[in-house]
DNA sequence: GTCTATATTGCGATAGAC
DNA sequence: GTCTATCGCAATATAGAC
C-alpha cells in the first residue's frame, strides 16, 4: 500500500506533462521573488517538482530558460524569407516579416516580455545572452538575403537594420502603456528611421 | 654585450614602462601561433617577461587584451557628441563622428583589425565580447543623443543605426584588399542604407 | 591565492507510454 | 519489449567569497 502511494506520488511529479513549462514558470516566479543571480537551479527544479538534472535536459543553462520562447525565431525568419516570392523587394520583405513576427510571436506576450526586460537589465550575464540572441536573429536575416542572391554588404546592412527595427520597436512598445499594437509601432519606427535618413 | 644584458634586465623590471603594450604584443603573437583558446595567460605573461598577476592588473581577462585598444571609444564618442554645436543635425553628427573615428582610431590599423577579426571568428567567447563592445558603443551614442535632448526612441534608433554603419563599413573595409579609406566606405554604406530606405 | 557554493555534465537505472 | 523522460548520484568547472 505504502509503496503504491509513494509510487503514485513519484509518478505524478515525474510524468505530469508540461515539465518544460513548469520549469519555466517556476524559474520566472523565483527570479521575480529573489532575483536571477540569487536563484539556484536546484530551487527552480524543486518548485517544479523535478530534479536539477531534468532542468538541464530542457535548458542548456540557467539563462536560457528566459529566452527559450524565442528560440525558434531564427528558423521562422529563414522560413519566411525562403517562402517569399522572388520578386519581393528586401525592405518590403522585412516589413512584412516583422509584421508577421509581431502578430504571431509578440502580441499577447507584452506583460511577460516587459518582465523579462527588467530581469535582463538586472544581470550582466542576461544582457549578454540577449545580445547573442539578437545577433543570431541578424545572422538568420543576413543568410536569408544571401540565399536570395543579395551581395554580402547589402545583406548585412539589411539584417542589422532589421534587428534595429525589432529591438527599438519592442522597447518602445514595452515603454508605452497604451494598448497600441506592436506592428503599428514597427511601422512608426520605420517611418522615423526613414525621416532620419531622408 | 654587458650593456645588452643590462638593457634586457631593465626591460623586465616591474617599473619598466610599456608593460601593457608588451603583454598585448605577446598575446597577439601567441594567439596567432597557437590560437586563442590554446594560449594561457601565464604563457602570455612569460613571453612579455612579466607575471600572471601583472597581466590581470592590466586586463580584466584573457579576452580583453584583444579589445583594449578600443576601450576608449565610448568616451571618445561622448566627448565628440558633447562638443558638437547644438545646431548639428543628428545624422550629420553621426557622419562627422564616424569620419573622425575612422581616421583617428581605425585608419592605419587595418592589418591588425583584420587579424583580430579572424581571431574573433574562431572563438565563441570572443564573438560574445565583441557584441558587448558594440553594445557599449551604441549605449554611448544613445546617451550622447539623450544628453542633446532627443527623445528616447529617436536616440536609440540613431545609436543602433550608427553602430550598424560602423560594423558593416568595417567588415566591408576589411574584406576588400584595395587601399580604400574607411571613411569613404562609410559614406558609401550610408548611401546604400539610404537607398534601401528610400 | 584558497576555498565553498553553484553551475554544469555524464552515466546507468527506472517508470510509464506504446 | 522498445522508447523516452526522469531520477540519482557523482564528477568537473568556475564564480565569488574570504
Short mmCIF file of C-alpha atoms (C1' of nucleotides) in Angstrom, two decimals:
data_model
loop_
_atom_site.label_atom_id
_atom_site.label_comp_id
_atom_site.label_asym_id
_atom_site.label_seq_id
_atom_site.Cartn_x
_atom_site.Cartn_y
_atom_site.Cartn_z
CA UNK A 1 0.00 0.00 0.00
CA UNK A 2 2.51 2.50 1.18
CA UNK A 3 4.68 1.59 -1.71
CA UNK A 4 1.81 2.18 -4.08
CA UNK A 5 1.16 5.62 -2.67
CA UNK A 6 4.79 6.54 -2.94
CA UNK A 7 4.88 5.26 -6.46
CA UNK A 8 1.83 7.30 -7.39
CA UNK A 9 3.28 10.43 -5.86
CA UNK A 10 6.50 9.90 -7.70
CA UNK A 11 4.58 9.21 -10.84
CA UNK A 12 2.63 12.43 -10.55
CA UNK A 13 5.66 14.63 -10.27
CA UNK A 14 7.59 12.57 -12.71
CA UNK A 15 5.15 12.20 -15.55
CA UNK A 16 2.87 15.13 -15.16
CA UNK A 17 3.03 16.68 -18.64
CA UNK A 18 4.50 20.08 -19.24
CA UNK A 19 7.74 19.65 -17.37
CA UNK A 20 9.34 22.29 -19.52
CA UNK A 21 6.53 24.76 -18.93
CA UNK A 22 6.54 24.08 -15.19
CA UNK A 23 10.27 24.71 -15.07
CA UNK A 24 9.84 27.98 -16.92
CA UNK A 25 7.03 29.11 -14.67
CA UNK A 26 8.95 28.16 -11.53
CA UNK A 27 12.03 29.99 -12.78
CA UNK A 28 10.08 33.14 -13.57
CA UNK A 29 8.45 33.09 -10.15
CA UNK A 30 11.72 32.65 -8.32
CA UNK A 31 13.55 35.24 -10.40
CA UNK A 32 10.79 37.70 -9.59
CA UNK A 33 10.89 36.86 -5.90
CA UNK A 34 14.61 36.87 -5.27
CA UNK A 35 16.36 37.91 -8.46
CA UNK A 36 18.16 35.94 -11.13
CA UNK A 37 21.58 35.55 -9.51
CA UNK A 38 20.18 34.59 -6.11
CA UNK A 39 18.06 31.82 -7.56
CA UNK A 40 19.67 28.39 -7.89
CA UNK A 41 18.79 25.73 -10.40
CA UNK A 42 18.01 23.19 -7.66
CA UNK A 43 15.45 25.64 -6.28
CA UNK A 44 13.80 26.01 -9.66
CA UNK A 45 13.71 22.27 -10.20
CA UNK A 46 12.31 21.64 -6.72
CA UNK A 47 9.50 24.13 -7.22
CA UNK A 48 8.61 22.42 -10.48
CA UNK A 49 8.69 19.04 -8.76
CA UNK A 50 11.66 17.89 -10.82
CA UNK A 51 15.38 17.42 -10.37
CA UNK A 52 18.31 19.60 -11.28
CA UNK A 53 19.33 17.11 -13.92
CA UNK A 54 15.99 17.36 -15.62
CA UNK A 55 16.25 21.13 -15.71
CA UNK A 56 19.41 20.84 -17.72
CA UNK A 57 17.89 18.38 -20.15
CA UNK A 58 15.35 21.06 -21.09
CA UNK A 59 17.56 24.13 -20.97
CA UNK A 60 21.21 24.44 -21.85
CA UNK A 61 21.81 26.71 -18.87
CA UNK A 62 20.09 28.88 -16.30
CA UNK A 63 19.88 31.90 -18.58
CA UNK A 64 18.33 30.01 -21.42
CA UNK A 65 15.12 29.40 -19.51
CA UNK A 66 14.33 33.07 -20.05
CA UNK A 67 14.90 33.02 -23.79
CA UNK A 68 13.56 29.61 -24.73
CA UNK A 69 10.34 31.06 -26.09
CA UNK A 70 12.23 32.91 -28.78
CA UNK A 71 14.50 30.07 -29.77
CA UNK A 72 12.50 29.33 -32.87
CA UNK A 73 12.65 32.84 -34.25
CA UNK A 74 15.73 32.36 -36.44
CA UNK A 75 14.17 29.28 -38.04
CA UNK A 76 10.93 31.18 -38.54
CA UNK A 77 12.83 34.00 -40.19
CA UNK A 78 14.57 31.56 -42.51
CA UNK A 79 11.25 30.02 -43.46
CA UNK A 80 9.52 33.33 -44.10
CA UNK A 81 12.39 34.53 -46.24
CA UNK A 82 12.64 31.31 -48.22
CA UNK A 83 8.93 31.26 -48.97
CA UNK A 84 8.62 34.88 -50.05
CA UNK A 85 8.21 35.45 -53.77
CA UNK A 86 11.42 36.15 -55.64
CA UNK A 87 10.05 39.47 -56.74
CA UNK A 88 9.71 40.83 -53.20
CA UNK A 89 11.88 43.86 -52.51
CA UNK A 90 14.17 43.45 -49.46
CA UNK A 91 12.70 46.21 -47.32
CA UNK A 92 9.20 45.13 -48.24
CA UNK A 93 10.10 41.63 -47.18
CA UNK A 94 11.44 42.93 -43.87
CA UNK A 95 8.32 44.96 -43.18
CA UNK A 96 6.05 42.03 -43.95
CA UNK A 97 8.19 39.68 -41.91
CA UNK A 98 8.26 42.00 -38.91
CA UNK A 99 4.51 42.35 -39.08
CA UNK A 100 4.10 38.58 -39.10
CA UNK A 101 6.55 38.09 -36.25
CA UNK A 102 4.90 40.86 -34.25
CA UNK A 103 1.48 39.28 -34.54
CA UNK A 104 2.45 35.65 -34.04
CA UNK A 105 5.37 35.83 -31.62
CA UNK A 106 4.95 39.01 -29.58
CA UNK A 107 1.43 40.34 -29.49
CA UNK A 108 -0.23 38.99 -26.35
CA UNK A 109 3.04 38.42 -24.52
CA UNK A 110 3.57 42.04 -23.59
CA UNK A 111 3.47 41.58 -19.82
CA UNK A 112 5.84 38.62 -19.91
CA UNK A 113 8.26 40.43 -22.20
CA UNK A 114 8.17 43.51 -20.00
CA UNK A 115 9.01 41.41 -17.01
CA UNK A 116 11.82 39.71 -18.86
CA UNK A 117 13.26 43.03 -19.89
CA UNK A 118 13.50 44.11 -16.27
CA UNK A 119 15.32 40.90 -15.41
CA UNK A 120 17.72 41.25 -18.32
CA UNK A 121 18.54 44.77 -17.20
CA UNK A 122 19.38 43.48 -13.74
CA UNK A 123 22.06 41.00 -14.75
CA UNK A 124 25.11 41.35 -16.92
CA UNK A 125 25.07 37.70 -17.95
CA UNK A 126 21.50 38.02 -19.13
CA UNK A 127 22.26 41.17 -21.08
CA UNK A 128 24.97 39.26 -22.83
CA UNK A 129 22.67 36.41 -23.72
CA UNK A 130 20.19 38.91 -25.05
CA UNK A 131 22.86 40.32 -27.34
CA UNK A 132 23.65 36.84 -28.59
CA UNK A 133 20.01 36.23 -29.41
CA UNK A 134 19.84 39.45 -31.34
CA UNK A 135 23.00 38.52 -33.21
CA UNK A 136 21.53 35.13 -34.05
CA UNK A 137 18.45 36.82 -35.44
CA UNK A 138 20.54 39.18 -37.53
CA UNK A 139 22.53 36.24 -38.81
CA UNK A 140 19.36 34.45 -39.88
CA UNK A 141 18.15 37.51 -41.76
CA UNK A 142 21.54 38.00 -43.38
CA UNK A 143 21.67 34.40 -44.54
CA UNK A 144 18.16 34.67 -45.85
CA UNK A 145 19.16 37.62 -48.02
CA UNK A 146 22.35 35.92 -49.14
CA UNK A 147 20.25 32.94 -50.20
CA UNK A 148 18.10 35.33 -52.19
CA UNK A 149 21.17 36.44 -54.09
CA UNK A 150 21.96 39.78 -52.46
CA UNK A 151 25.59 40.77 -52.10
CA UNK A 152 27.26 40.39 -48.71
CA UNK A 153 27.29 44.05 -47.76
CA UNK A 154 23.69 44.64 -48.68
CA UNK A 155 22.60 41.51 -46.82
CA UNK A 156 24.50 42.56 -43.69
CA UNK A 157 23.17 46.12 -43.84
CA UNK A 158 19.59 44.98 -44.20
CA UNK A 159 19.93 42.36 -41.49
CA UNK A 160 21.36 44.81 -38.96
CA UNK A 161 18.73 47.36 -39.83
CA UNK A 162 16.01 44.75 -39.42
CA UNK A 163 17.22 43.87 -35.94
CA UNK A 164 17.48 47.55 -35.05
CA UNK A 165 13.84 47.97 -36.05
CA UNK A 166 12.84 44.98 -33.95
CA UNK A 167 14.66 45.99 -30.81
CA UNK A 168 13.79 49.68 -30.93
CA UNK A 169 10.16 48.91 -31.68
CA UNK A 170 9.85 46.40 -28.88
CA UNK A 171 11.48 48.79 -26.43
CA UNK A 172 9.01 51.49 -27.47
CA UNK A 173 6.09 49.06 -27.26
CA UNK A 174 7.07 47.97 -23.76
CA UNK A 175 7.72 51.51 -22.56
CA UNK A 176 4.33 52.78 -23.55
CA UNK A 177 1.46 51.51 -21.51
CA UNK A 178 -1.24 52.21 -24.03
CA UNK A 179 -2.78 49.36 -25.97
CA UNK A 180 -1.01 50.02 -29.26
CA UNK A 181 -0.16 47.04 -31.38
CA UNK A 182 3.49 46.24 -31.90
CA UNK A 183 3.08 46.04 -35.66
CA UNK A 184 1.83 49.62 -35.70
CA UNK A 185 4.82 50.73 -33.69
CA UNK A 186 7.16 48.98 -36.11
CA UNK A 187 5.63 50.99 -38.93
CA UNK A 188 6.08 54.17 -36.96
CA UNK A 189 9.68 53.39 -36.05
CA UNK A 190 10.46 52.62 -39.67
CA UNK A 191 8.97 55.96 -40.68
CA UNK A 192 11.14 57.67 -38.11
CA UNK A 193 14.24 55.90 -39.41
CA UNK A 194 13.35 56.94 -42.95
CA UNK A 195 12.93 60.50 -41.76
CA UNK A 196 16.38 60.49 -40.16
CA UNK A 197 17.98 59.24 -43.35
CA UNK A 198 16.00 61.30 -45.80
CA UNK B 1 77.16 42.60 -24.61
CA UNK B 2 77.07 43.58 -20.98
CA UNK B 3 75.13 46.63 -21.87
CA UNK B 4 72.71 44.48 -23.81
CA UNK B 5 72.16 42.22 -20.83
CA UNK B 6 71.55 45.18 -18.57
CA UNK B 7 69.07 46.59 -21.00
CA UNK B 8 67.22 43.34 -21.16
CA UNK B 9 67.13 43.04 -17.42
CA UNK B 10 65.80 46.56 -17.17
CA UNK B 11 63.14 45.62 -19.69
CA UNK B 12 61.67 43.00 -17.42
CA UNK B 13 61.77 45.01 -14.21
CA UNK B 14 58.40 45.89 -12.83
CA UNK B 15 58.58 49.64 -13.34
CA UNK B 16 59.75 49.41 -16.92
CA UNK B 17 57.15 51.28 -18.95
CA UNK B 18 55.27 49.57 -21.70
CA UNK B 19 54.23 46.51 -19.75
CA UNK B 20 50.76 46.78 -21.15
CA UNK B 21 51.99 47.05 -24.73
CA UNK B 22 54.39 44.14 -24.28
CA UNK B 23 51.58 41.99 -22.91
CA UNK B 24 49.39 42.89 -25.86
CA UNK B 25 52.13 42.10 -28.35
CA UNK B 26 52.94 38.80 -26.65
CA UNK B 27 49.26 37.83 -26.60
CA UNK B 28 48.78 38.64 -30.28
CA UNK B 29 51.86 36.59 -31.18
CA UNK B 30 50.76 33.59 -29.20
CA UNK B 31 47.17 33.75 -30.42
CA UNK B 32 48.49 33.77 -33.98
CA UNK B 33 50.83 30.87 -33.32
CA UNK B 34 48.55 28.52 -31.44
CA UNK B 35 45.10 30.03 -31.39
CA UNK B 36 43.20 31.90 -28.70
CA UNK B 37 41.83 29.00 -26.70
CA UNK B 38 45.13 27.11 -26.63
CA UNK B 39 47.02 30.09 -25.25
CA UNK B 40 47.19 30.52 -21.48
CA UNK B 41 47.62 33.75 -19.59
CA UNK B 42 50.82 32.50 -17.90
CA UNK B 43 52.32 31.92 -21.35
CA UNK B 44 51.49 35.44 -22.41
CA UNK B 45 52.91 36.91 -19.24
CA UNK B 46 56.10 34.85 -19.54
CA UNK B 47 56.71 35.97 -23.10
CA UNK B 48 56.31 39.57 -22.00
CA UNK B 49 58.72 38.99 -19.14
CA UNK B 50 56.02 39.65 -16.57
CA UNK B 51 53.93 37.64 -14.15
CA UNK B 52 50.39 36.38 -14.50
CA UNK B 53 49.36 38.69 -11.75
CA UNK B 54 50.63 41.66 -13.72
CA UNK B 55 48.62 40.56 -16.74
CA UNK B 56 45.45 40.67 -14.72
CA UNK B 57 46.29 44.10 -13.34
CA UNK B 58 46.24 45.40 -16.89
CA UNK B 59 43.43 43.32 -18.40
CA UNK B 60 40.28 42.06 -16.78
CA UNK B 61 40.56 38.73 -18.58
CA UNK B 62 42.21 36.96 -21.49
CA UNK B 63 39.66 38.26 -23.99
CA UNK B 64 40.06 41.85 -23.01
CA UNK B 65 43.63 42.02 -24.25
CA UNK B 66 42.23 41.90 -27.79
CA UNK B 67 39.81 44.75 -27.29
CA UNK B 68 41.79 47.05 -25.07
CA UNK B 69 42.66 49.37 -27.94
CA UNK B 70 39.01 50.20 -28.44
CA UNK B 71 38.20 50.66 -24.78
CA UNK B 72 38.33 54.42 -25.08
CA UNK B 73 35.90 54.64 -27.95
CA UNK B 74 32.78 55.15 -25.84
CA UNK B 75 34.47 58.02 -24.01
CA UNK B 76 35.61 59.47 -27.31
CA UNK B 77 32.08 59.24 -28.63
CA UNK B 78 30.76 61.01 -25.57
CA UNK B 79 33.31 63.78 -25.98
CA UNK B 80 32.66 64.28 -29.68
CA UNK B 81 28.94 64.42 -29.10
CA UNK B 82 29.19 66.79 -26.17
CA UNK B 83 31.43 69.18 -28.05
CA UNK B 84 29.39 69.30 -31.24
CA UNK B 85 27.43 72.51 -31.79
CA UNK B 86 23.85 72.38 -30.61
CA UNK B 87 22.69 73.10 -34.11
CA UNK B 88 24.17 69.91 -35.58
CA UNK B 89 21.58 67.55 -37.01
CA UNK B 90 21.80 64.01 -35.59
CA UNK B 91 22.70 62.19 -38.79
CA UNK B 92 25.18 64.89 -39.68
CA UNK B 93 26.74 64.47 -36.28
CA UNK B 94 26.97 60.72 -36.82
CA UNK B 95 28.58 61.07 -40.21
CA UNK B 96 31.13 63.56 -38.89
CA UNK B 97 31.80 61.40 -35.85
CA UNK B 98 32.29 58.27 -37.90
CA UNK B 99 34.67 60.11 -40.18
CA UNK B 100 36.70 61.28 -37.20
CA UNK B 101 36.73 57.84 -35.61
CA UNK B 102 37.68 56.23 -38.89
CA UNK B 103 40.67 58.49 -39.33
CA UNK B 104 41.92 58.57 -35.76
CA UNK B 105 41.07 55.12 -34.48
CA UNK B 106 40.98 52.76 -37.47
CA UNK B 107 42.90 54.02 -40.48
CA UNK B 108 46.40 52.54 -40.32
CA UNK B 109 45.35 49.61 -38.16
CA UNK B 110 43.80 47.63 -40.98
CA UNK B 111 46.14 44.64 -40.77
CA UNK B 112 45.78 44.37 -37.00
CA UNK B 113 42.00 44.67 -37.20
CA UNK B 114 41.84 42.06 -39.93
CA UNK B 115 43.85 39.70 -37.81
CA UNK B 116 41.63 40.34 -34.82
CA UNK B 117 38.54 39.67 -36.86
CA UNK B 118 39.85 36.25 -37.78
CA UNK B 119 40.52 35.50 -34.13
CA UNK B 120 37.08 36.69 -33.08
CA UNK B 121 35.51 34.44 -35.69
CA UNK B 122 37.39 31.46 -34.30
CA UNK B 123 36.07 31.67 -30.76
CA UNK B 124 32.56 31.95 -29.40
CA UNK B 125 33.69 33.74 -26.26
CA UNK B 126 35.43 36.38 -28.34
CA UNK B 127 32.38 36.85 -30.53
CA UNK B 128 30.42 37.49 -27.40
CA UNK B 129 32.86 40.05 -26.12
CA UNK B 130 32.75 41.75 -29.49
CA UNK B 131 28.98 42.03 -29.20
CA UNK B 132 29.37 43.60 -25.77
CA UNK B 133 31.76 46.16 -27.14
CA UNK B 134 29.36 47.05 -29.89
CA UNK B 135 26.58 47.38 -27.36
CA UNK B 136 28.75 49.66 -25.24
CA UNK B 137 29.38 51.85 -28.25
CA UNK B 138 25.69 52.03 -29.06
CA UNK B 139 24.97 52.92 -25.47
CA UNK B 140 27.47 55.78 -25.59
CA UNK B 141 25.89 57.16 -28.75
CA UNK B 142 22.42 56.78 -27.30
CA UNK B 143 23.37 58.64 -24.14
CA UNK B 144 25.02 61.32 -26.19
CA UNK B 145 21.79 61.94 -28.05
CA UNK B 146 19.74 61.82 -24.87
CA UNK B 147 22.05 64.47 -23.43
CA UNK B 148 21.39 66.54 -26.52
CA UNK B 149 17.69 66.42 -25.75
CA UNK B 150 16.45 63.81 -28.22
CA UNK B 151 13.61 61.57 -27.15
CA UNK B 152 14.43 58.01 -26.09
CA UNK B 153 13.19 56.28 -29.22
CA UNK B 154 14.99 58.58 -31.59
CA UNK B 155 18.21 58.32 -29.59
CA UNK B 156 18.04 54.52 -29.61
CA UNK B 157 17.24 54.35 -33.29
CA UNK B 158 20.11 56.64 -34.22
CA UNK B 159 22.54 54.85 -31.93
CA UNK B 160 21.73 51.43 -33.34
CA UNK B 161 21.93 52.74 -36.86
CA UNK B 162 25.27 54.33 -36.12
CA UNK B 163 26.70 51.05 -34.87
CA UNK B 164 25.28 49.24 -37.88
CA UNK B 165 27.09 51.68 -40.13
CA UNK B 166 30.33 51.16 -38.21
CA UNK B 167 30.26 47.39 -38.23
CA UNK B 168 29.08 46.95 -41.80
CA UNK B 169 31.59 49.50 -43.05
CA UNK B 170 34.49 47.95 -41.19
CA UNK B 171 33.56 44.50 -42.44
CA UNK B 172 33.47 45.83 -45.99
CA UNK B 173 36.77 47.67 -45.49
CA UNK B 174 38.49 44.56 -44.18
CA UNK B 175 37.03 42.31 -46.86
CA UNK B 176 38.29 44.42 -49.72
CA UNK B 177 42.00 44.40 -50.19
CA UNK B 178 42.22 47.62 -52.14
CA UNK B 179 43.58 50.72 -50.47
CA UNK B 180 40.26 52.48 -49.97
CA UNK B 181 39.90 54.63 -46.92
CA UNK B 182 37.42 53.54 -44.29
CA UNK B 183 35.80 56.96 -44.20
CA UNK B 184 34.98 56.64 -47.89
CA UNK B 185 33.44 53.25 -47.33
CA UNK B 186 31.32 54.63 -44.50
CA UNK B 187 29.92 57.21 -46.91
CA UNK B 188 29.19 54.52 -49.45
CA UNK B 189 27.49 52.25 -46.92
CA UNK B 190 25.37 55.15 -45.71
CA UNK B 191 24.33 55.84 -49.28
CA UNK B 192 23.36 52.22 -49.69
CA UNK B 193 21.32 52.30 -46.50
CA UNK B 194 19.57 55.45 -47.73
CA UNK B 195 18.82 53.72 -50.98
CA UNK B 196 17.26 50.75 -49.20
CA UNK B 197 15.01 53.02 -47.19
CA UNK B 198 14.12 55.49 -49.87
"C1'" DG C 1 45.64 32.81 -3.79
"C1'" DT C 2 42.43 29.11 -1.39
"C1'" DC C 3 38.10 27.51 -0.64
"C1'" DT C 4 32.95 26.93 -0.87
"C1'" DA C 5 28.70 27.13 -3.38
"C1'" DT C 6 26.71 26.58 -7.71
"C1'" DA C 7 26.54 25.54 -12.39
"C1'" DT C 8 27.03 22.03 -15.46
"C1'" DT C 9 27.71 17.36 -17.41
"C1'" DG C 10 28.00 12.08 -17.71
"C1'" DC C 11 26.16 7.66 -16.99
"C1'" DG C 12 23.44 3.91 -15.53
"C1'" DA C 13 18.83 2.62 -13.64
"C1'" DT C 14 13.86 3.19 -13.58
"C1'" DA C 15 8.98 4.45 -14.58
"C1'" DG C 16 5.37 4.96 -17.73
"C1'" DA C 17 3.80 5.21 -22.66
"C1'" DC C 18 3.06 2.48 -26.89
"C1'" DG D 1 9.76 -5.42 -25.36
"C1'" DT D 2 11.16 -0.62 -27.01
"C1'" DC D 3 11.39 4.17 -26.34
"C1'" DT D 4 11.58 8.38 -23.96
"C1'" DA D 5 11.58 11.30 -19.85
"C1'" DT D 6 13.32 11.17 -15.36
"C1'" DC D 7 15.87 10.12 -11.49
"C1'" DG D 8 20.04 9.71 -8.58
"C1'" DC D 9 24.47 10.28 -7.89
"C1'" DA D 10 28.99 11.58 -8.80
"C1'" DA D 11 32.48 14.37 -11.14
"C1'" DT D 12 34.19 18.72 -13.11
"C1'" DA D 13 34.25 23.65 -13.89
"C1'" DT D 14 34.07 28.03 -12.21
"C1'" DA D 15 32.47 32.22 -9.99
"C1'" DG D 16 32.54 34.66 -5.88
"C1'" DA D 17 33.73 34.93 -1.08
"C1'" DC D 18 37.35 35.05 2.13
#
